[in-house]
Coordinates of C-alpha atoms in Angstrom, one line a residue:
Chain H
M1 CA 0.0 0.0 0.0
T2 CA 1.5 3.3 -1.1
T3 CA 0.8 6.7 0.6
S4 CA 2.2 9.2 -1.9
E5 CA -0.2 11.4 -3.8
V6 CA -1.7 9.9 -7.0
W7 CA -1.7 12.1 -10.1
T8 CA -3.7 11.2 -13.1
Y9 CA -3.1 12.2 -16.7
Q10 CA -4.8 11.8 -20.1
S11 CA -1.5 11.6 -22.0
Y12 CA 2.2 11.0 -21.6
E13 CA 2.9 14.5 -22.8
A14 CA 0.6 16.0 -20.2
M15 CA 2.5 14.1 -17.5
M16 CA 5.8 15.4 -18.7
E17 CA 4.5 19.0 -18.9
D18 CA 3.2 18.7 -15.4
L19 CA 6.4 17.3 -14.0
E20 CA 8.4 20.0 -15.6
R21 CA 6.0 22.7 -14.3
R22 CA 6.5 21.2 -10.8
G23 CA 10.3 21.2 -11.1
L24 CA 10.5 17.5 -10.9
G25 CA 12.8 15.3 -12.9
D26 CA 16.1 15.7 -14.7
G27 CA 14.9 17.0 -18.1
L28 CA 14.8 13.6 -19.7
P29 CA 11.6 11.7 -20.4
V30 CA 10.6 9.5 -17.5
V31 CA 8.9 6.1 -17.0
P32 CA 5.4 6.6 -15.5
A33 CA 5.7 5.4 -11.9
S34 CA 2.2 3.8 -11.5
P35 CA 1.1 2.6 -8.1
Q36 CA 1.2 -1.0 -9.3
R37 CA 4.8 -0.7 -10.7
V38 CA 6.0 1.1 -7.5
G39 CA 4.5 -1.8 -5.5
E40 CA 6.7 -4.2 -7.4
F41 CA 9.8 -2.1 -6.5
I42 CA 8.9 -1.9 -2.8
A43 CA 8.4 -5.7 -2.7
S44 CA 11.8 -6.2 -4.4
S45 CA 13.5 -4.1 -1.6
G46 CA 12.1 -6.5 1.0
R47 CA 11.5 -3.5 3.3
D48 CA 8.5 -1.5 4.5
A49 CA 7.3 1.2 2.2
D50 CA 7.2 3.8 5.0
E51 CA 10.7 3.1 6.4
V52 CA 12.6 6.3 6.5
I53 CA 16.2 6.1 5.4
G54 CA 17.1 9.7 6.2
K55 CA 16.5 13.2 4.9
I56 CA 17.9 14.6 1.7
P57 CA 19.3 18.2 1.9
P58 CA 18.9 21.0 1.1
A59 CA 15.1 20.6 1.2
W60 CA 15.5 17.9 3.9
A61 CA 12.7 15.8 2.6
P62 CA 12.4 12.4 4.2
V63 CA 13.5 9.6 1.9
T64 CA 11.4 6.5 2.4
I65 CA 11.6 3.1 0.6
E66 CA 8.4 4.2 -1.2
K67 CA 10.0 7.4 -2.5
I68 CA 13.1 5.4 -3.6
A69 CA 10.8 3.0 -5.4
I70 CA 8.9 5.8 -7.2
N71 CA 12.1 7.5 -8.3
S72 CA 13.7 4.2 -9.4
A73 CA 10.7 3.4 -11.4
M74 CA 10.7 6.8 -13.0
A75 CA 14.4 6.4 -13.8
G76 CA 13.7 3.2 -15.8
C77 CA 15.1 0.7 -13.3
R78 CA 14.1 -2.9 -13.0
P79 CA 12.6 -3.8 -9.6
E80 CA 15.7 -6.1 -8.9
Y81 CA 17.9 -3.0 -8.9
M82 CA 16.2 -1.7 -5.7
P83 CA 18.7 -3.2 -3.2
V84 CA 21.5 -1.3 -4.9
V85 CA 19.7 2.0 -5.0
V86 CA 18.6 1.7 -1.4
A87 CA 22.2 0.9 -0.3
A88 CA 23.5 3.8 -2.3
V89 CA 21.0 6.1 -0.6
E90 CA 22.0 4.7 2.8
A91 CA 25.7 5.4 2.0
M92 CA 25.0 8.9 1.0
M93 CA 23.4 9.5 4.4
D94 CA 26.7 8.8 6.1
D95 CA 28.1 12.0 7.7
R96 CA 31.4 11.3 5.9
F97 CA 29.7 11.9 2.6
N98 CA 28.4 15.4 3.6
L99 CA 25.4 15.3 1.2
I100 CA 24.5 18.9 2.0
G101 CA 27.9 20.0 0.7
V102 CA 27.7 17.8 -2.4
Q103 CA 24.3 19.1 -3.2
A104 CA 24.8 22.8 -2.7
T105 CA 28.5 23.4 -3.6
T106 CA 29.5 25.5 -6.6
A107 CA 31.8 22.6 -7.6
P108 CA 30.5 20.2 -10.2
H109 CA 30.8 16.9 -8.4
S110 CA 28.2 14.2 -8.6
P111 CA 27.8 10.9 -6.6
M112 CA 29.7 8.0 -8.2
I113 CA 27.9 4.8 -7.6
L114 CA 30.4 1.9 -7.7
V115 CA 29.2 -1.6 -7.3
S116 CA 31.6 -4.4 -6.3
G117 CA 30.4 -7.9 -5.9
P118 CA 28.3 -10.7 -7.3
I119 CA 25.1 -8.7 -7.6
A120 CA 26.7 -6.7 -10.4
D121 CA 26.6 -9.7 -12.8
R122 CA 23.2 -10.8 -11.5
I123 CA 21.6 -7.5 -12.5
K124 CA 23.7 -7.3 -15.7
M125 CA 25.8 -4.2 -14.7
N126 CA 28.5 -3.2 -17.2
S127 CA 32.0 -3.3 -15.8
R128 CA 33.8 -3.6 -19.2
S129 CA 33.9 -1.5 -22.4
G130 CA 32.1 1.7 -21.9
A131 CA 31.2 1.1 -18.3
F132 CA 31.2 4.8 -17.4
G133 CA 28.9 5.6 -20.4
G134 CA 25.5 4.6 -21.6
G135 CA 24.4 1.3 -23.1
S136 CA 23.7 -0.6 -19.9
R137 CA 20.2 -0.3 -18.4
A138 CA 21.4 -1.1 -14.9
N139 CA 24.3 1.4 -14.9
S140 CA 22.3 4.2 -16.5
T141 CA 19.1 3.9 -14.5
I142 CA 20.6 3.2 -11.0
G143 CA 22.7 6.3 -11.3
R144 CA 19.7 8.2 -12.7
A145 CA 17.5 7.1 -9.8
I146 CA 20.0 8.5 -7.3
R147 CA 20.0 11.8 -9.2
L148 CA 16.2 11.9 -9.3
L149 CA 16.0 11.4 -5.6
M150 CA 18.5 14.3 -5.1
I151 CA 16.4 16.5 -7.3
N152 CA 12.9 15.5 -6.4
L153 CA 13.3 15.1 -2.7
G154 CA 16.5 17.1 -2.0
G155 CA 15.4 20.1 -4.1
A156 CA 18.6 20.1 -6.0
A157 CA 17.3 21.8 -9.1
P158 CA 20.2 23.6 -10.9
G159 CA 20.6 27.2 -9.6
V160 CA 18.1 26.6 -6.8
G161 CA 19.3 23.8 -4.5
D162 CA 22.2 22.7 -6.6
M163 CA 24.5 25.7 -6.9
S164 CA 27.1 24.0 -9.2
T165 CA 28.5 26.7 -11.3
Q166 CA 28.7 24.6 -14.5
G167 CA 27.5 21.2 -13.5
Q168 CA 28.8 18.1 -15.4
P169 CA 27.3 15.4 -17.6
S170 CA 27.6 12.8 -14.9
K171 CA 24.9 14.6 -13.0
F172 CA 22.5 12.5 -15.2
S173 CA 24.0 9.2 -14.0
Y174 CA 27.4 8.0 -12.7
C175 CA 27.2 4.3 -12.0
F176 CA 29.3 1.3 -12.9
A177 CA 30.7 -2.0 -11.6
E178 CA 34.2 -3.2 -10.9
N179 CA 35.6 -5.5 -13.5
E180 CA 37.0 -8.0 -11.0
A181 CA 37.2 -10.9 -13.6
D182 CA 40.0 -9.0 -15.4
S183 CA 41.7 -7.7 -12.2
P184 CA 45.1 -9.1 -11.3
W185 CA 44.4 -8.1 -7.7
E186 CA 41.7 -9.1 -5.1
P187 CA 38.4 -7.3 -5.6
Y188 CA 38.1 -3.8 -4.3
R189 CA 35.7 -4.7 -1.6
V190 CA 38.1 -7.4 -0.3
S191 CA 40.8 -4.7 0.0
L192 CA 38.4 -2.8 2.3
G193 CA 37.8 -5.9 4.5
Y194 CA 34.6 -7.2 3.0
S195 CA 34.1 -10.8 2.1
P196 CA 34.4 -11.9 -1.6
D197 CA 30.8 -13.2 -1.4
E198 CA 29.4 -9.9 -0.3
S199 CA 28.4 -7.1 -2.6
I200 CA 29.0 -3.5 -1.6
V201 CA 28.2 -0.1 -3.1
T202 CA 30.7 2.8 -2.8
V203 CA 29.5 6.4 -3.2
A204 CA 32.0 9.2 -3.7
A205 CA 31.5 12.7 -5.0
L206 CA 33.7 13.0 -8.0
E207 CA 34.2 14.9 -11.2
N208 CA 33.6 13.0 -14.5
P209 CA 36.1 10.3 -15.1
H210 CA 39.3 11.9 -16.5
N211 CA 41.0 9.8 -19.1
I212 CA 44.6 8.6 -18.8
H213 CA 45.9 7.4 -22.2
D214 CA 49.3 5.6 -22.3
S215 CA 49.9 3.1 -25.1
A216 CA 53.7 3.4 -24.9
S217 CA 54.6 2.3 -21.4
Y218 CA 55.4 -1.3 -20.7
T219 CA 56.7 -1.0 -17.2
A220 CA 54.8 -0.3 -14.0
E221 CA 56.9 2.7 -13.2
D222 CA 56.6 4.3 -16.6
L223 CA 52.9 3.8 -16.7
L224 CA 52.3 5.0 -13.1
T225 CA 54.4 8.1 -13.9
T226 CA 51.9 9.0 -16.6
V227 CA 49.1 8.3 -14.1
C228 CA 50.8 10.7 -11.6
A229 CA 51.1 13.4 -14.3
A230 CA 47.4 13.1 -15.0
M231 CA 46.3 13.1 -11.4
V232 CA 48.1 16.2 -10.2
G233 CA 46.4 19.4 -11.3
G234 CA 46.3 23.0 -10.1
G235 CA 42.7 24.1 -9.6
T236 CA 41.4 20.7 -8.6
N237 CA 39.5 20.5 -5.3
S238 CA 42.0 18.2 -3.7
V239 CA 44.7 20.9 -4.1
Y240 CA 42.3 23.8 -3.3
L241 CA 40.4 22.3 -0.4
G242 CA 42.9 19.8 1.0
T243 CA 43.5 16.2 0.1
S244 CA 40.9 13.4 0.3
E245 CA 40.4 10.0 -1.0
Q246 CA 41.0 9.5 -4.8
F247 CA 40.0 6.7 -7.1
L248 CA 42.1 5.2 -9.9
F249 CA 40.2 3.1 -12.4
L250 CA 42.7 1.0 -14.3
S251 CA 41.8 -0.7 -17.6
P252 CA 42.6 -4.4 -17.7
E253 CA 45.6 -3.9 -20.0
H254 CA 47.1 -1.2 -17.9
A255 CA 46.5 -3.3 -14.8
A256 CA 48.3 -6.2 -16.4
V257 CA 51.3 -4.0 -17.3
I258 CA 51.6 -2.9 -13.7
A259 CA 50.9 -6.3 -12.2
N260 CA 53.4 -8.0 -14.5
D261 CA 56.1 -5.9 -12.8
G262 CA 55.1 -7.4 -9.5
F263 CA 53.2 -4.4 -8.3
S264 CA 50.5 -5.0 -5.7
R265 CA 47.6 -2.7 -5.1
R266 CA 49.5 -1.4 -2.1
D267 CA 52.6 -0.7 -4.3
I268 CA 50.4 1.4 -6.6
Q269 CA 49.0 3.3 -3.7
E270 CA 52.5 4.0 -2.3
F271 CA 53.9 5.0 -5.8
I272 CA 51.0 7.5 -6.3
F273 CA 51.3 8.9 -2.8
Q274 CA 55.0 9.5 -3.2
H275 CA 55.1 10.8 -6.8
A276 CA 51.7 12.5 -7.5
R277 CA 52.8 15.9 -6.0
L278 CA 51.9 19.2 -7.6
P279 CA 54.9 21.6 -8.1
S280 CA 54.3 25.1 -6.8
A281 CA 55.5 26.5 -10.1
M282 CA 52.2 25.4 -11.7
I283 CA 50.2 27.7 -9.4
G284 CA 49.6 31.4 -9.8
K285 CA 50.7 33.8 -7.0
A286 CA 47.4 34.6 -5.4
Q287 CA 46.4 30.9 -5.4
F288 CA 49.8 30.1 -4.0
D289 CA 49.5 32.5 -1.1
F290 CA 46.1 31.2 -0.2
L291 CA 47.2 27.6 -0.5
R292 CA 50.3 28.2 1.6
Y293 CA 48.1 29.6 4.4
H294 CA 45.5 26.9 3.9
H295 CA 47.9 23.9 3.9
S296 CA 49.9 25.3 6.8
Q297 CA 46.7 24.8 8.9
K298 CA 46.5 21.1 8.0
P299 CA 48.1 18.7 10.4
Y300 CA 48.8 16.2 7.7
Y301 CA 50.9 18.6 5.8
H302 CA 53.4 18.8 8.7
S303 CA 53.1 15.1 9.4
L304 CA 54.2 14.4 5.8
G305 CA 57.4 16.3 6.5
L306 CA 56.5 18.9 3.9
D307 CA 57.4 22.6 4.2
A308 CA 54.0 24.4 4.0
Q309 CA 55.7 27.8 3.6
R310 CA 57.6 26.7 0.5
L311 CA 54.6 24.6 -0.6
D312 CA 56.9 22.8 -3.0
R313 CA 55.2 19.6 -3.6
I314 CA 51.5 19.5 -2.8
P315 CA 50.2 15.9 -2.2
I316 CA 46.9 14.8 -3.7
I317 CA 46.3 12.1 -1.1
T318 CA 47.2 12.2 2.6
C319 CA 48.3 8.6 2.9
P320 CA 48.6 5.6 0.5
E321 CA 45.4 4.1 1.8
D322 CA 43.4 7.1 0.5
L323 CA 43.8 5.9 -3.1
G324 CA 41.1 3.4 -4.2
V325 CA 42.5 1.2 -7.0
L326 CA 40.3 -1.0 -9.1
V327 CA 39.9 -2.4 -12.6
V328 CA 37.1 -1.0 -14.8
G329 CA 36.7 -1.2 -18.6
G330 CA 37.5 -3.4 -21.6
P331 CA 40.3 -3.7 -24.1
G332 CA 42.5 -0.7 -24.6
K333 CA 45.3 1.3 -23.0
Q334 CA 42.9 3.9 -21.4
S335 CA 42.5 4.3 -17.7
A336 CA 40.8 7.0 -15.7
F337 CA 40.7 8.7 -12.4
G338 CA 37.8 10.6 -10.7
P339 CA 38.9 14.0 -9.4
P340 CA 37.4 14.3 -5.9
T341 CA 35.9 17.1 -3.9
G342 CA 38.9 17.5 -1.6
Q343 CA 37.7 17.7 1.9
L344 CA 34.2 18.6 1.0
S345 CA 33.1 15.0 0.9
R346 CA 34.5 11.6 1.7
P347 CA 33.5 8.2 0.2
A348 CA 31.1 6.0 2.0
W349 CA 30.4 2.3 1.7
R350 CA 27.4 0.0 2.4
R351 CA 26.7 -3.7 2.0
I352 CA 24.1 -4.6 -0.5
P353 CA 21.8 -7.3 0.9
G354 CA 21.0 -10.4 -1.1
Chain C
M1 CA -7.8 6.2 -27.9
M2 CA -5.5 7.0 -25.0
T3 CA -6.8 6.0 -21.6
S4 CA -5.9 7.9 -18.5
F5 CA -3.1 6.7 -16.3
S6 CA -1.8 7.5 -12.8
I7 CA 1.6 8.0 -11.3
L8 CA 2.8 8.6 -7.7
N9 CA 4.3 11.9 -6.6
P10 CA 8.1 11.4 -6.7
G11 CA 8.6 14.4 -4.4
V12 CA 6.9 15.8 -1.3
R13 CA 3.8 17.9 -0.9
E14 CA 5.8 20.9 0.3
A15 CA 9.4 21.7 1.0
P16 CA 10.0 20.6 4.6
S17 CA 12.8 23.1 5.1
A18 CA 10.4 26.0 4.5
A19 CA 7.6 24.3 6.5
S20 CA 9.6 23.8 9.6
M21 CA 11.7 27.0 9.7
D22 CA 11.4 28.9 13.0
V23 CA 10.7 32.6 12.9
R24 CA 12.0 34.9 15.6
Q25 CA 10.7 38.4 16.0
V26 CA 13.5 41.1 16.3
N27 CA 12.4 44.0 18.4
R28 CA 15.8 45.4 19.2
A29 CA 16.4 48.9 17.9
K30 CA 19.9 47.9 17.0
P31 CA 20.0 44.3 16.0
N32 CA 23.2 42.3 16.6
V33 CA 24.8 41.0 13.5
A34 CA 26.8 37.7 13.1
L35 CA 29.2 37.3 10.2
L36 CA 29.9 33.6 9.6
S37 CA 33.1 33.0 7.7
N38 CA 33.4 29.9 5.5
R39 CA 37.2 30.5 5.3
K40 CA 37.4 31.0 1.6
P41 CA 40.1 33.3 0.3
N42 CA 37.9 36.4 -0.3
V43 CA 36.0 36.3 3.0
D44 CA 38.0 39.0 4.7
Q45 CA 37.4 41.4 1.8
L46 CA 33.7 40.6 1.8
F47 CA 33.3 41.1 5.5
A48 CA 35.4 44.3 5.5
G49 CA 33.0 45.7 2.8
L50 CA 30.0 44.5 4.9
I51 CA 31.2 46.1 8.1
E52 CA 31.9 49.4 6.2
G53 CA 28.4 49.3 4.6
L54 CA 26.7 48.5 7.9
G55 CA 28.3 51.6 9.4
G56 CA 25.5 53.7 8.0
Y57 CA 22.8 51.6 9.6
P58 CA 21.6 51.3 13.3
V59 CA 23.1 47.9 14.1
G60 CA 24.4 46.7 17.5
A61 CA 27.3 44.4 18.0
I62 CA 28.9 42.8 14.9
R63 CA 30.6 39.5 15.8
R64 CA 32.5 37.2 13.5
F65 CA 32.3 33.4 13.6
E66 CA 34.4 30.9 11.7
K67 CA 33.4 27.5 10.2
E68 CA 36.3 25.1 10.1
H69 CA 35.8 24.4 6.5
A70 CA 33.8 25.9 3.6
N71 CA 31.8 22.9 2.8
I72 CA 30.7 21.5 6.1
P73 CA 27.6 22.7 8.1
V74 CA 28.3 25.1 10.9
P75 CA 29.1 23.1 14.1
E76 CA 26.2 23.0 16.6
P77 CA 28.0 25.0 19.4
I78 CA 28.7 27.9 17.0
R79 CA 25.2 27.7 15.7
A80 CA 23.8 27.9 19.2
E81 CA 26.1 30.8 20.0
I82 CA 25.0 32.7 16.9
I83 CA 21.3 32.1 17.8
A84 CA 21.8 33.2 21.4
T85 CA 23.8 36.4 20.6
S86 CA 22.7 37.6 17.2
D87 CA 19.6 38.8 15.4
L88 CA 20.9 38.6 11.9
V89 CA 23.5 36.3 10.4
V90 CA 25.4 36.8 7.1
S91 CA 26.7 33.4 5.9
A92 CA 29.5 34.3 3.5
M93 CA 30.0 32.4 0.2
A94 CA 33.0 34.6 -0.7
D95 CA 33.7 32.6 -3.8

């Protein structure tokens, strides 16, 4: 039994016009979330329709299982995606994630929804060629469901509740799975202490994936040097607001090159930590003066043995463990990283039941 | 012929933030002003301009508060102090 208001229309176009007038939706056509269809989604969650998961800022509307079901149906999800969407919402409620900051910041970041575990194959998520882009119903619609919840319940309409100066394309959807079948290392979730049999969702506020192209390197050090060059960048939030967790998404071929040199995940983390440092010569004077003050206030900067006054080598992560390393994608020498929000938001993780 | 169909409201009836907002009457002739810094680089300039501009108005005490970081909500103790001591708060964006 659902408790949300029921709206009746004579045509699909009339529904779309009404939703647009009410400021609901992401601008794309939606699937009509009929009471019957929503009931199927609620049943698939295995939870009570009126269970409150939390409140979504900046409007602070309560997010219930029923509202998650409605927005998932609107997004085009299948009912069996519900456990993933619910777990992602629960993760976003973690104080670490600072959803109010993610929603209202002038920065462009959007929640990345990363699924690691057996459920990814069961619901046909794409972890291989084109995983970040369209083409997979599960990837596209789970990410979209999260965004619809942020807009429809959180009030994050552009320029109203979402103050992102420019936004970014992944505000439509940003969801994919780990390609653990082609990974030379243990699955990402296992590196976090979860069991191989479990599935987890990771949410992290990131910029769009930034490509790292290197078809020339055939040693781990050469390739990771390219990775470091791509990951350091003046003007990124991790430099401007202070370091936070980063994610490196290696393609299977890049991962193989690195693993063939005997590099473990830990070795990659250590290499990036040591070598991905931004030279101060790449920063303008005003920004330099601000950053020198800003970083001198941060305990980690001193603990790293760096001279905040000289600000000679700005780290992009505080410690090796702050780099999430996993394999995503299909054939090709193209990897990616997701520039983070700096200290605005930290990643959060939740188990996906079932 | 198209038959009618129904959907469920994906949002809420009204914005809870507006519905639950407390309103406090300010009767003071000279209201106290809180300036809440988000620690962004331009906040000092912004506040200097505000203080100068407020000089032409009947305001009471002007007190400055600091958030630890631009993108986190104001900590509860600071929020409580602002509520207790101030009638008006300017929360700086200072981008």
